[in-house]
mmCIF file of C-alpha atoms in Angstrom:
data_model
loop_
_atom_site.group_PDB
_atom_site.id
_atom_site.type_symbol
_atom_site.label_atom_id
_atom_site.label_comp_id
_atom_site.label_asym_id
_atom_site.label_seq_id
_atom_site.Cartn_x
_atom_site.Cartn_y
_atom_site.Cartn_z
ATOM 1 C CA MET A 1 2.243 172.285 36.434
ATOM 2 C CA VAL A 2 0.168 171.078 33.522
ATOM 3 C CA SER A 3 -1.204 168.010 35.363
ATOM 4 C CA ASP A 4 -2.389 170.411 38.223
ATOM 5 C CA TRP A 5 -5.028 171.920 36.136
ATOM 6 C CA PRO A 6 -7.987 169.677 37.300
ATOM 7 C CA ARG A 7 -7.291 170.586 40.753
ATOM 8 C CA GLN A 8 -7.134 174.452 40.045
ATOM 9 C CA ALA A 9 -10.265 173.999 37.985
ATOM 10 C CA LEU A 10 -12.258 172.609 40.880
ATOM 11 C CA VAL A 11 -10.781 174.962 43.346
ATOM 12 C CA GLY A 12 -11.845 177.904 41.100
ATOM 13 C CA LEU A 13 -15.441 176.390 40.927
ATOM 14 C CA VAL A 14 -15.687 176.278 44.559
ATOM 15 C CA LYS A 15 -14.270 179.800 44.997
ATOM 16 C CA GLY A 16 -16.858 180.865 42.342
ATOM 17 C CA TYR A 17 -19.729 179.413 44.310
ATOM 18 C CA ARG A 18 -18.439 181.095 47.266
ATOM 19 C CA LEU A 19 -18.274 184.479 45.787
ATOM 20 C CA LEU A 20 -21.484 184.107 43.504
ATOM 21 C CA LEU A 21 -23.871 181.914 44.933
ATOM 22 C CA SER A 22 -23.019 181.593 48.682
ATOM 23 C CA PRO A 23 -24.173 185.125 49.570
ATOM 24 C CA TRP A 24 -27.511 184.554 47.918
ATOM 25 C CA LEU A 25 -28.273 181.146 49.669
ATOM 26 C CA GLY A 26 -27.055 182.299 53.170
ATOM 27 C CA SER A 27 -25.067 180.196 55.677
ATOM 28 C CA SER A 28 -26.751 177.042 56.419
ATOM 29 C CA CYS A 29 -23.693 174.534 56.532
ATOM 30 C CA ARG A 30 -24.184 172.234 59.487
ATOM 31 C CA PHE A 31 -20.468 171.215 59.562
ATOM 32 C CA GLU A 32 -17.346 173.184 60.744
ATOM 33 C CA PRO A 33 -15.341 173.902 58.512
ATOM 34 C CA THR A 34 -18.155 174.727 56.145
ATOM 35 C CA CYS A 35 -18.610 172.405 53.031
ATOM 36 C CA SER A 36 -16.878 175.024 50.639
ATOM 37 C CA VAL A 37 -13.944 175.541 52.897
ATOM 38 C CA TYR A 38 -13.580 171.786 53.424
ATOM 39 C CA ALA A 39 -13.812 171.172 49.758
ATOM 40 C CA ILE A 40 -10.797 173.785 48.969
ATOM 41 C CA GLY A 41 -8.780 172.085 51.853
ATOM 42 C CA ALA A 42 -9.366 168.526 50.425
ATOM 43 C CA LEU A 43 -8.573 169.680 46.890
ATOM 44 C CA GLU A 44 -5.440 171.580 48.044
ATOM 45 C CA ARG A 45 -4.258 168.517 50.271
ATOM 46 C CA HIS A 46 -5.336 165.573 48.324
ATOM 47 C CA GLY A 47 -5.564 166.629 44.594
ATOM 48 C CA ALA A 48 -8.406 166.596 42.299
ATOM 49 C CA LEU A 49 -9.201 162.797 42.303
ATOM 50 C CA ALA A 50 -9.172 162.209 46.126
ATOM 51 C CA GLY A 51 -10.121 165.674 47.118
ATOM 52 C CA GLY A 52 -12.931 165.634 44.753
ATOM 53 C CA TYR A 53 -14.113 162.352 46.323
ATOM 54 C CA LEU A 54 -13.796 163.744 49.772
ATOM 55 C CA MET A 55 -15.711 166.805 48.572
ATOM 56 C CA LEU A 56 -18.638 164.933 47.030
ATOM 57 C CA ARG A 57 -18.792 162.394 50.131
ATOM 58 C CA ARG A 58 -19.094 165.556 52.458
ATOM 59 C CA LEU A 59 -21.926 167.237 50.247
ATOM 60 C CA GLY A 60 -23.692 163.870 50.167
ATOM 61 C CA ARG A 61 -23.714 163.844 54.123
ATOM 62 C CA CYS A 62 -24.685 167.673 54.269
ATOM 63 C CA GLY A 63 -28.516 167.723 54.608
ATOM 64 C CA PRO A 64 -31.374 167.968 56.993
ATOM 65 C CA TRP A 65 -30.783 164.451 58.130
ATOM 66 C CA CYS A 66 -27.488 165.061 59.235
ATOM 67 C CA GLU A 67 -26.593 166.442 62.481
ATOM 68 C CA GLY A 68 -23.127 167.927 61.308
ATOM 69 C CA GLY A 69 -20.425 169.000 63.642
ATOM 70 C CA HIS A 70 -16.777 169.301 63.457
ATOM 71 C CA ASP A 71 -15.336 167.350 60.388
ATOM 72 C CA PRO A 72 -11.909 168.528 59.266
ATOM 73 C CA VAL A 73 -10.068 167.207 56.154
ATOM 74 C CA PRO A 74 -8.326 163.945 56.963
ATOM 75 C CA ASP A 75 -4.602 163.869 56.718
ATOM 76 C CA VAL A 76 -4.397 160.445 55.090
ATOM 77 C CA VAL A 77 -5.434 159.794 51.561
ATOM 78 C CA PRO A 78 -8.722 158.067 51.443
ATOM 79 C CA SER A 79 -8.110 153.996 51.296
ATOM 80 C CA LEU A 80 -9.864 154.082 47.850
ATOM 81 C CA PHE A 81 -7.024 156.151 46.287
ATOM 82 C CA SER A 82 -4.229 154.472 48.359
ATOM 83 C CA HIS A 83 -3.094 152.611 45.273
ATOM 84 C CA LEU A 84 -2.257 156.127 43.834
ATOM 85 C CA VAL A 85 0.250 156.836 46.503
ATOM 86 C CA SER A 86 3.854 156.660 45.315
ATOM 87 C CA PRO A 87 5.835 153.915 46.746
ATOM 88 C CA SER A 88 8.394 155.906 48.477
ATOM 89 C CA SER A 89 5.559 157.290 50.793
ATOM 90 C CA GLU A 90 4.172 153.972 51.788
ATOM 91 C CA LYS A 91 5.238 152.155 54.902
ATOM 92 C CA LYS A 92 7.908 149.572 54.387
ATOM 93 C CA ASN A 93 7.872 146.353 56.273
ATOM 94 C CA PRO A 94 11.063 145.606 58.191
ATOM 95 C CA SER A 95 13.249 142.779 56.755
#
């Protein structure tokens, strides 16, 4: 798909980070799954826009002041992006 290139480019950047930089920086992620695995999962599940938002939000939380822990990619698109969901996938009110 032509419109899929932004997601593919972001996934490629994360995979490049994992291949080239991560071995030099060591494993210091406080979360499970790691931030790079989370980023790829978010991009694959929610696309470039919502997945990129989730990825940046996770990276913003990842720091020495954060306890970390189990933080999987959410199944539901973040509410910030809910208006981008097609009408056929929205819940319909009973008549």
